[in-house]
Coordinates of C-alpha atoms and ligand atoms in Angstrom, one line a residue:
X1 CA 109.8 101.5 91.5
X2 CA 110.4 102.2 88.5
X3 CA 113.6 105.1 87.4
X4 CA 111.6 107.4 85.9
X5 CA 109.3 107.6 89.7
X6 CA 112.3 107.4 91.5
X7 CA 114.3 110.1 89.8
X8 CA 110.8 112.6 90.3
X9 CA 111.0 111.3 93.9
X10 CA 114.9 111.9 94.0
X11 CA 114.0 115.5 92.6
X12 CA 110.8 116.3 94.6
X13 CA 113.0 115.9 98.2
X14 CA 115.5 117.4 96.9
X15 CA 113.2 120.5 96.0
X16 CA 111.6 120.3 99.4
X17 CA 115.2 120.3 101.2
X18 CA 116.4 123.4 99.0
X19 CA 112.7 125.7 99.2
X20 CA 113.0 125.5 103.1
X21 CA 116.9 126.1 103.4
X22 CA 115.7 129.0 101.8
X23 CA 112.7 130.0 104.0
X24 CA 115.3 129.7 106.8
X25 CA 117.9 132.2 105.1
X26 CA 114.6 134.4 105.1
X27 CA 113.9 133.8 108.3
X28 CA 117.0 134.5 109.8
X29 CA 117.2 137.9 107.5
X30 CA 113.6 138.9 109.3
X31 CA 111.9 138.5 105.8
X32 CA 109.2 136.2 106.9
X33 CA 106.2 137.3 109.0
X34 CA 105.6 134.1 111.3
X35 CA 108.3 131.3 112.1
X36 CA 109.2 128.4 109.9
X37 CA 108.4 124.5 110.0
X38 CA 110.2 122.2 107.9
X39 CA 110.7 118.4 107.3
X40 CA 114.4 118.2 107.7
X41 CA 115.0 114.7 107.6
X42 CA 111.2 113.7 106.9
X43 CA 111.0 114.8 103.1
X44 CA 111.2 111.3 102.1
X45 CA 107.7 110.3 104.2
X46 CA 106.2 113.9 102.4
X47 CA 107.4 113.5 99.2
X48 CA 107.0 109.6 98.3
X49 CA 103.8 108.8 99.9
X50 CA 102.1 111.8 97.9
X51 CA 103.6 110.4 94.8
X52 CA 102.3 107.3 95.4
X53 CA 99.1 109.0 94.5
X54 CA 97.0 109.7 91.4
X55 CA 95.9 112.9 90.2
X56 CA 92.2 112.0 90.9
X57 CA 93.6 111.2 94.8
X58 CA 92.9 114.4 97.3
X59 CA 95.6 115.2 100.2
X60 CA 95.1 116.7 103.4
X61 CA 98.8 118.1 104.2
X62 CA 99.9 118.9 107.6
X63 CA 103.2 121.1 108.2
X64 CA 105.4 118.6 107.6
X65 CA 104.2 118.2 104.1
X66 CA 105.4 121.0 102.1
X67 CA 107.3 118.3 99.8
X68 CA 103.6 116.3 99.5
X69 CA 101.9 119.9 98.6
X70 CA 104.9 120.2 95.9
X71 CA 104.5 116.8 94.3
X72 CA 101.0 118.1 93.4
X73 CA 102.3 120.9 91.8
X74 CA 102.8 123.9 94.2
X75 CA 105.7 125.8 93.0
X76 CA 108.5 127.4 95.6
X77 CA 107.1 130.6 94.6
X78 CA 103.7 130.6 95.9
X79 CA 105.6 129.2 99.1
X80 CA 107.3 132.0 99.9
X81 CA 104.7 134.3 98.9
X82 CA 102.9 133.0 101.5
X83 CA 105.6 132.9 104.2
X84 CA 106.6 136.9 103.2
X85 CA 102.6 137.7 103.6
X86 CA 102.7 138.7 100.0
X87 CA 99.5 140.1 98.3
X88 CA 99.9 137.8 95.4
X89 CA 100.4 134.8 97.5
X90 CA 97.5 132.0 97.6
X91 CA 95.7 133.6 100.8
X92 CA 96.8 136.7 99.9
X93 CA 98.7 137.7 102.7
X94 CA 96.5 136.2 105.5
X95 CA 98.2 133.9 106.2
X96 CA 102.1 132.9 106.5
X97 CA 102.6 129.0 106.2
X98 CA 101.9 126.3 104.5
X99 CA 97.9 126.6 105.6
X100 CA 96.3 127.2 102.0
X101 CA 94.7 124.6 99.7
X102 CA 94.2 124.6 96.2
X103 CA 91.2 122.4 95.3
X104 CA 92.3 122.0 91.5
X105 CA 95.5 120.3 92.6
X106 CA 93.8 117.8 94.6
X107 CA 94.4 119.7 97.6
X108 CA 92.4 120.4 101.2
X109 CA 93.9 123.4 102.9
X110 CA 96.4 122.4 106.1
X111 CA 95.0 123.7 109.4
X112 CA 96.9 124.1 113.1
X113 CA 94.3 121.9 115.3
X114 CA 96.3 118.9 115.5
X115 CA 93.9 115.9 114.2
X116 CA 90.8 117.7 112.6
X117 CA 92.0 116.7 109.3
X118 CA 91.4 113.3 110.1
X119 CA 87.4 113.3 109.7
X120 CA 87.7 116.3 107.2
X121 CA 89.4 113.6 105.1
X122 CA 87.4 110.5 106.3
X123 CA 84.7 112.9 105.0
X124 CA 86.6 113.5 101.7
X125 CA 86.5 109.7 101.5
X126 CA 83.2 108.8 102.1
X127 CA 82.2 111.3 99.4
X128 CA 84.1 109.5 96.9
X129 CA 82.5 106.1 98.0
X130 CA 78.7 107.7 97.7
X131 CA 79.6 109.2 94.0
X132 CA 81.1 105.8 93.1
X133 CA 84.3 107.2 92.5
X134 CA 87.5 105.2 93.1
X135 CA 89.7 107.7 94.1
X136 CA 91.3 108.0 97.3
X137 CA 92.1 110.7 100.0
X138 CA 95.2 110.7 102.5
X139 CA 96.3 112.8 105.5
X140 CA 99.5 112.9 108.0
X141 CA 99.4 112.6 111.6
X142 CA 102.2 113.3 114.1
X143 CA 102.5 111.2 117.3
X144 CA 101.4 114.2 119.1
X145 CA 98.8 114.8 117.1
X146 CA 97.5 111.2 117.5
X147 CA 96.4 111.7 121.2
X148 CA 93.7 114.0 119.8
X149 CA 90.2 112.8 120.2
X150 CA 89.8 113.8 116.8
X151 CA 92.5 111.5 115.2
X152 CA 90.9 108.3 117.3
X153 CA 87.6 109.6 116.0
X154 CA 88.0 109.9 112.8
X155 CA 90.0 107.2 112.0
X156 CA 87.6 105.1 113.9
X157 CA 84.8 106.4 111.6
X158 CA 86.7 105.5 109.0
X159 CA 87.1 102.1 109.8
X160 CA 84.0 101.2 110.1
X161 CA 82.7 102.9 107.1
X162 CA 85.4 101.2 105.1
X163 CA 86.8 104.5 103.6
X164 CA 89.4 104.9 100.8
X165 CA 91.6 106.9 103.3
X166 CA 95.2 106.7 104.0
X167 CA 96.3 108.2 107.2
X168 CA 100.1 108.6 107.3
X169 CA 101.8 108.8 110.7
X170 CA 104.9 110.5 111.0
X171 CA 106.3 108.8 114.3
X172 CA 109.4 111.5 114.2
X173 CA 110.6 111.3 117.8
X174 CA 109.1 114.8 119.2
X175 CA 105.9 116.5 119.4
X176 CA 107.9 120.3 120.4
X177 CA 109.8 119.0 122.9
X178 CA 107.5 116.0 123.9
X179 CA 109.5 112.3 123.6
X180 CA 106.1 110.4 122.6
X181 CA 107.1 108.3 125.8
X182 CA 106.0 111.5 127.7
X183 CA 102.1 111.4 126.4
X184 CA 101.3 108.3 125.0
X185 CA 101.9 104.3 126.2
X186 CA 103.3 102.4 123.3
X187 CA 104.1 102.7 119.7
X188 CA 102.1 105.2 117.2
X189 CA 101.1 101.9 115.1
X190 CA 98.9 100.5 118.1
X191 CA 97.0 103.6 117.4
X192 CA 95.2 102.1 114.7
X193 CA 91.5 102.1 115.8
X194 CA 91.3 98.6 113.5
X195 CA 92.4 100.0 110.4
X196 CA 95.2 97.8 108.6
X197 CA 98.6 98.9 109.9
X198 CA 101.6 98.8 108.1
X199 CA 105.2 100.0 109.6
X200 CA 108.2 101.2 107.5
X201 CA 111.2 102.3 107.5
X202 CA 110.4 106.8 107.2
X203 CA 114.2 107.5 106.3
X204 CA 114.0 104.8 103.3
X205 CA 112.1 106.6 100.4
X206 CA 111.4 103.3 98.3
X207 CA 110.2 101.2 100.9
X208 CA 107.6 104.5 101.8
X209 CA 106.6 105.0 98.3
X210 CA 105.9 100.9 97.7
X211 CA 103.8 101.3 101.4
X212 CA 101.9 103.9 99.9
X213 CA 101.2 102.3 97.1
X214 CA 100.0 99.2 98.3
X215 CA 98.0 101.4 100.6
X216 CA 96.4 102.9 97.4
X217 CA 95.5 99.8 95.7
X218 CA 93.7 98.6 98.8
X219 CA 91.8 101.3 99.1
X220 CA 90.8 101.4 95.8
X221 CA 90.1 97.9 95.9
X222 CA 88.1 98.4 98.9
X223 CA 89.6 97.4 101.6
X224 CA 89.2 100.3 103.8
X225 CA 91.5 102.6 105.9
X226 CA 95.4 102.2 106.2
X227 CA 97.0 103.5 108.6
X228 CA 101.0 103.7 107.0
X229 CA 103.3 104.7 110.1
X230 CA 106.9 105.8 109.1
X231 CA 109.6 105.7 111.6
X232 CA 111.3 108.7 110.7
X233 CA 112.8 111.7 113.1
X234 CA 112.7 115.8 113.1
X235 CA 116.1 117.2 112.6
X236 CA 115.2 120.4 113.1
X237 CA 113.4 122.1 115.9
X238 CA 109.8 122.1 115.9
X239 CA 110.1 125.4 114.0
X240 CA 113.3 127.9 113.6
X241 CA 112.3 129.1 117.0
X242 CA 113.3 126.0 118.5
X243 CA 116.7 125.2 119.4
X244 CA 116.4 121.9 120.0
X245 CA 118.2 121.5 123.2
X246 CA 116.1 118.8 124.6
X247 CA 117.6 116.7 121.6
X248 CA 120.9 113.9 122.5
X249 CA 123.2 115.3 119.8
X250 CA 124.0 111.7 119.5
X251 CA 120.3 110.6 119.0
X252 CA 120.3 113.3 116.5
X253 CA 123.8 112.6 114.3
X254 CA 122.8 108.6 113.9
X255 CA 119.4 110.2 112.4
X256 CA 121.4 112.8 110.0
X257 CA 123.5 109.7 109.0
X258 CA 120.2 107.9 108.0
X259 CA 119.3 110.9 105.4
X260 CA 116.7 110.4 103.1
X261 CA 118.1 112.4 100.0
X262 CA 121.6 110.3 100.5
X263 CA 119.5 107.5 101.0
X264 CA 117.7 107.5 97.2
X265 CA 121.0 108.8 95.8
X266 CA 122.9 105.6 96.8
X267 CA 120.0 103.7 95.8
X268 CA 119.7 105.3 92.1
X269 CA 124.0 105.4 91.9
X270 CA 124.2 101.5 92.8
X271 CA 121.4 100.7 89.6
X272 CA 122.8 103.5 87.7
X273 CA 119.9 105.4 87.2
X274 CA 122.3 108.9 88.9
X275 CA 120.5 112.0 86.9
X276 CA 122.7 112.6 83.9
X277 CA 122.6 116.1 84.4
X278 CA 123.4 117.6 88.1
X279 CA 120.5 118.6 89.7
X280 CA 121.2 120.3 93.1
X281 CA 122.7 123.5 91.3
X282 CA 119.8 124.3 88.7
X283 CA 117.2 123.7 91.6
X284 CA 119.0 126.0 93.5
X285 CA 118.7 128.5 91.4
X286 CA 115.6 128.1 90.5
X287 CA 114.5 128.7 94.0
X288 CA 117.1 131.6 94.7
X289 CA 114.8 133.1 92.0
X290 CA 111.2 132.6 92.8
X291 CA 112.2 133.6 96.0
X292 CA 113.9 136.7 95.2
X293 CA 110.4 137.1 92.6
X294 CA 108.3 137.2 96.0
X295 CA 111.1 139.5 98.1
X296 CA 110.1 141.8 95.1
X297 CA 106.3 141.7 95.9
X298 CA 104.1 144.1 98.0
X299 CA 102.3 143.4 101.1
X300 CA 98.9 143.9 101.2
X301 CA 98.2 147.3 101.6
X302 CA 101.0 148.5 100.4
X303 CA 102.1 150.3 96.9
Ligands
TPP1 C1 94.7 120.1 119.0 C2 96.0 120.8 119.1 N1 96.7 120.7 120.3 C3 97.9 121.3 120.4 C4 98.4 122.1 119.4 C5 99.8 122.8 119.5 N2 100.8 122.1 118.8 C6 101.1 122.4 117.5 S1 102.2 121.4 116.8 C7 102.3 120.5 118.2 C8 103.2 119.3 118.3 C9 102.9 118.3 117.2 O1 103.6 117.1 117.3 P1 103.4 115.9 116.4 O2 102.0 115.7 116.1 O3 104.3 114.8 116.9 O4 104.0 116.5 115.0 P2 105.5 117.0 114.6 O5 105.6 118.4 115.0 O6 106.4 116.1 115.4 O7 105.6 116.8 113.2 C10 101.5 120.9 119.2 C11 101.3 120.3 120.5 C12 97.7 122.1 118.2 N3 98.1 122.8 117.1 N4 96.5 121.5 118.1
MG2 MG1 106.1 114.3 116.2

């Protein structure tokens, strides 16, 4: 990886980390309409296996991937637009997560049914194979969501059609309150349905964004479906709801110790590629003020 990747990937977590602190402050003040998800912990799995991508490459995000929908160029503002119900947000107030897409940034809308992305994107895939296009398509999958018959499906579909598709699974230790123990036998990477399998490390953001990459150039070079599981872990509750009490605090604090964002800022400090300029500060403030630009926005309906 090369600095100039690795400082955008550095940045883009970082981003993803400070935009949901601050959908939790909103939360928490009763500013948002519905509850919040994040990726505390994960943002390295969002953020570097959509970088991995080209801009000709189409995602299909779940709700762990709000720093996957950023790297294509969704700003913090039409995030909480969308979380305050704004008019001016990107469903216009209909509805209050992550669930939008935005086709010109390479993006198929989110949905809640837990695996139906997978052969929305196989079908995303095959479309680029019949038009002779070499681009690629990828989607996430939890290991709760990969007891759905649609995962096994459309993976499977994929396979044997020898797809350009990258199905990311997010093996992050809960599914709600579920230990994966409690609903499936074995690990999420034996889930594969044929497709090549690679497991890494979900905490280490290199070693996800060099998976995803060699995912990409496989795909491109035909090689069909990979299915890239990161071993990663939910810090937070399944949403702000959640207080997580089905969670071994000391399970939890060796996960916090493994943070991503530390993680990549060790990594860029011991080759000396730190950002010259500090970086948490600015991006704060930066989101402090698209999100006080929404706060300032009607509802629908209203004014
Ligand atoms: C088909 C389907 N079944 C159940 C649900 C309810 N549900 C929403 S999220 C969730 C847990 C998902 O766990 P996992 O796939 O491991 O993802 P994680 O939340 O850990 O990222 C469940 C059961 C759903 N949305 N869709
Ligand atoms: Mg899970």
């Amino acid at each position: 990886m090369d600095r100039d990747t690795a400082l955008r990937l550095h940045e883009a977590m970082l981003l993803t980390r400070l935009t949901e602190e601050r959908l939790v402050k909103l939360y928490r003040q009763g500013q948002t309409l519905g509850s919040v998800y994040r990726s505390l912990g994960q943002e390295g799995v969002a953020c570097a296996t959509a970088l991995a991508l080209g801009p000709e490459d189409v995602i299909g995000p779940m709700i762990r991937n709000l720093g996957s929908m950023l790297v294509r160029g969704v700003t913090p503002l039409d995030i909480f637009r969308q979380y305050l119900g704004r008019a001016t947000g990107p469903t216009g107030g209909r509805e209050l997560n992550n669930h939008f897409g935005d086709l010109s940034r390479g993006i198929i809308a989110p949905t809640s049914m837990l695996g139906a992305l997978i052969p929305v994107m196989a079908g995303v895939a095959l479309s680029f194979r019949q038009r002779g296009e070499k681009r690629v398509a990828m989607t996430w999958i939890g290991d709760g969501g990969s007891s759905t018959g649609a995962f096994s499906e459309g993976l499977n579909f994929a396979v044997v059609q020898k797809l350009p598709l990258i199905v990311v699974g997010e093996s992050n230790g809960y599914a709600f309150s579920t230990a994966p123990e409690k609903q499936m036998k074995g690990h999420l990477s034996a889930r594969s349905q044929g497709a090549y399998t690679e497991t890494v490390d979900g905490n280490d953001p290199v070693a996800v964004f060099e998976a995803a990459h060699r995912a990409r150039i496989r795909c491109r070079n035909g090689g069909g479906p990979v299915f890239l599981v990161c071993e990663t872990f939910r810090l937070g509750g399944h949403a702000e709801h959640d207080d997580q009490r089905y969670v071994d605090p000391a399970l939890k604090a060796r996960w916090a110790a493994r943070d991503p964002i530390s993680r990549m800022e060790a990594w860029l400090a011991e080759r000396g590629w730190s950002p010259q300029e500090p970086l948490r500060d600015p991006l704060e403030a930066r989101v402090a003020a698209q999100a006080g630009q929404a706060l300032g926005e009607g509802r629908p309906g209203e004014g």
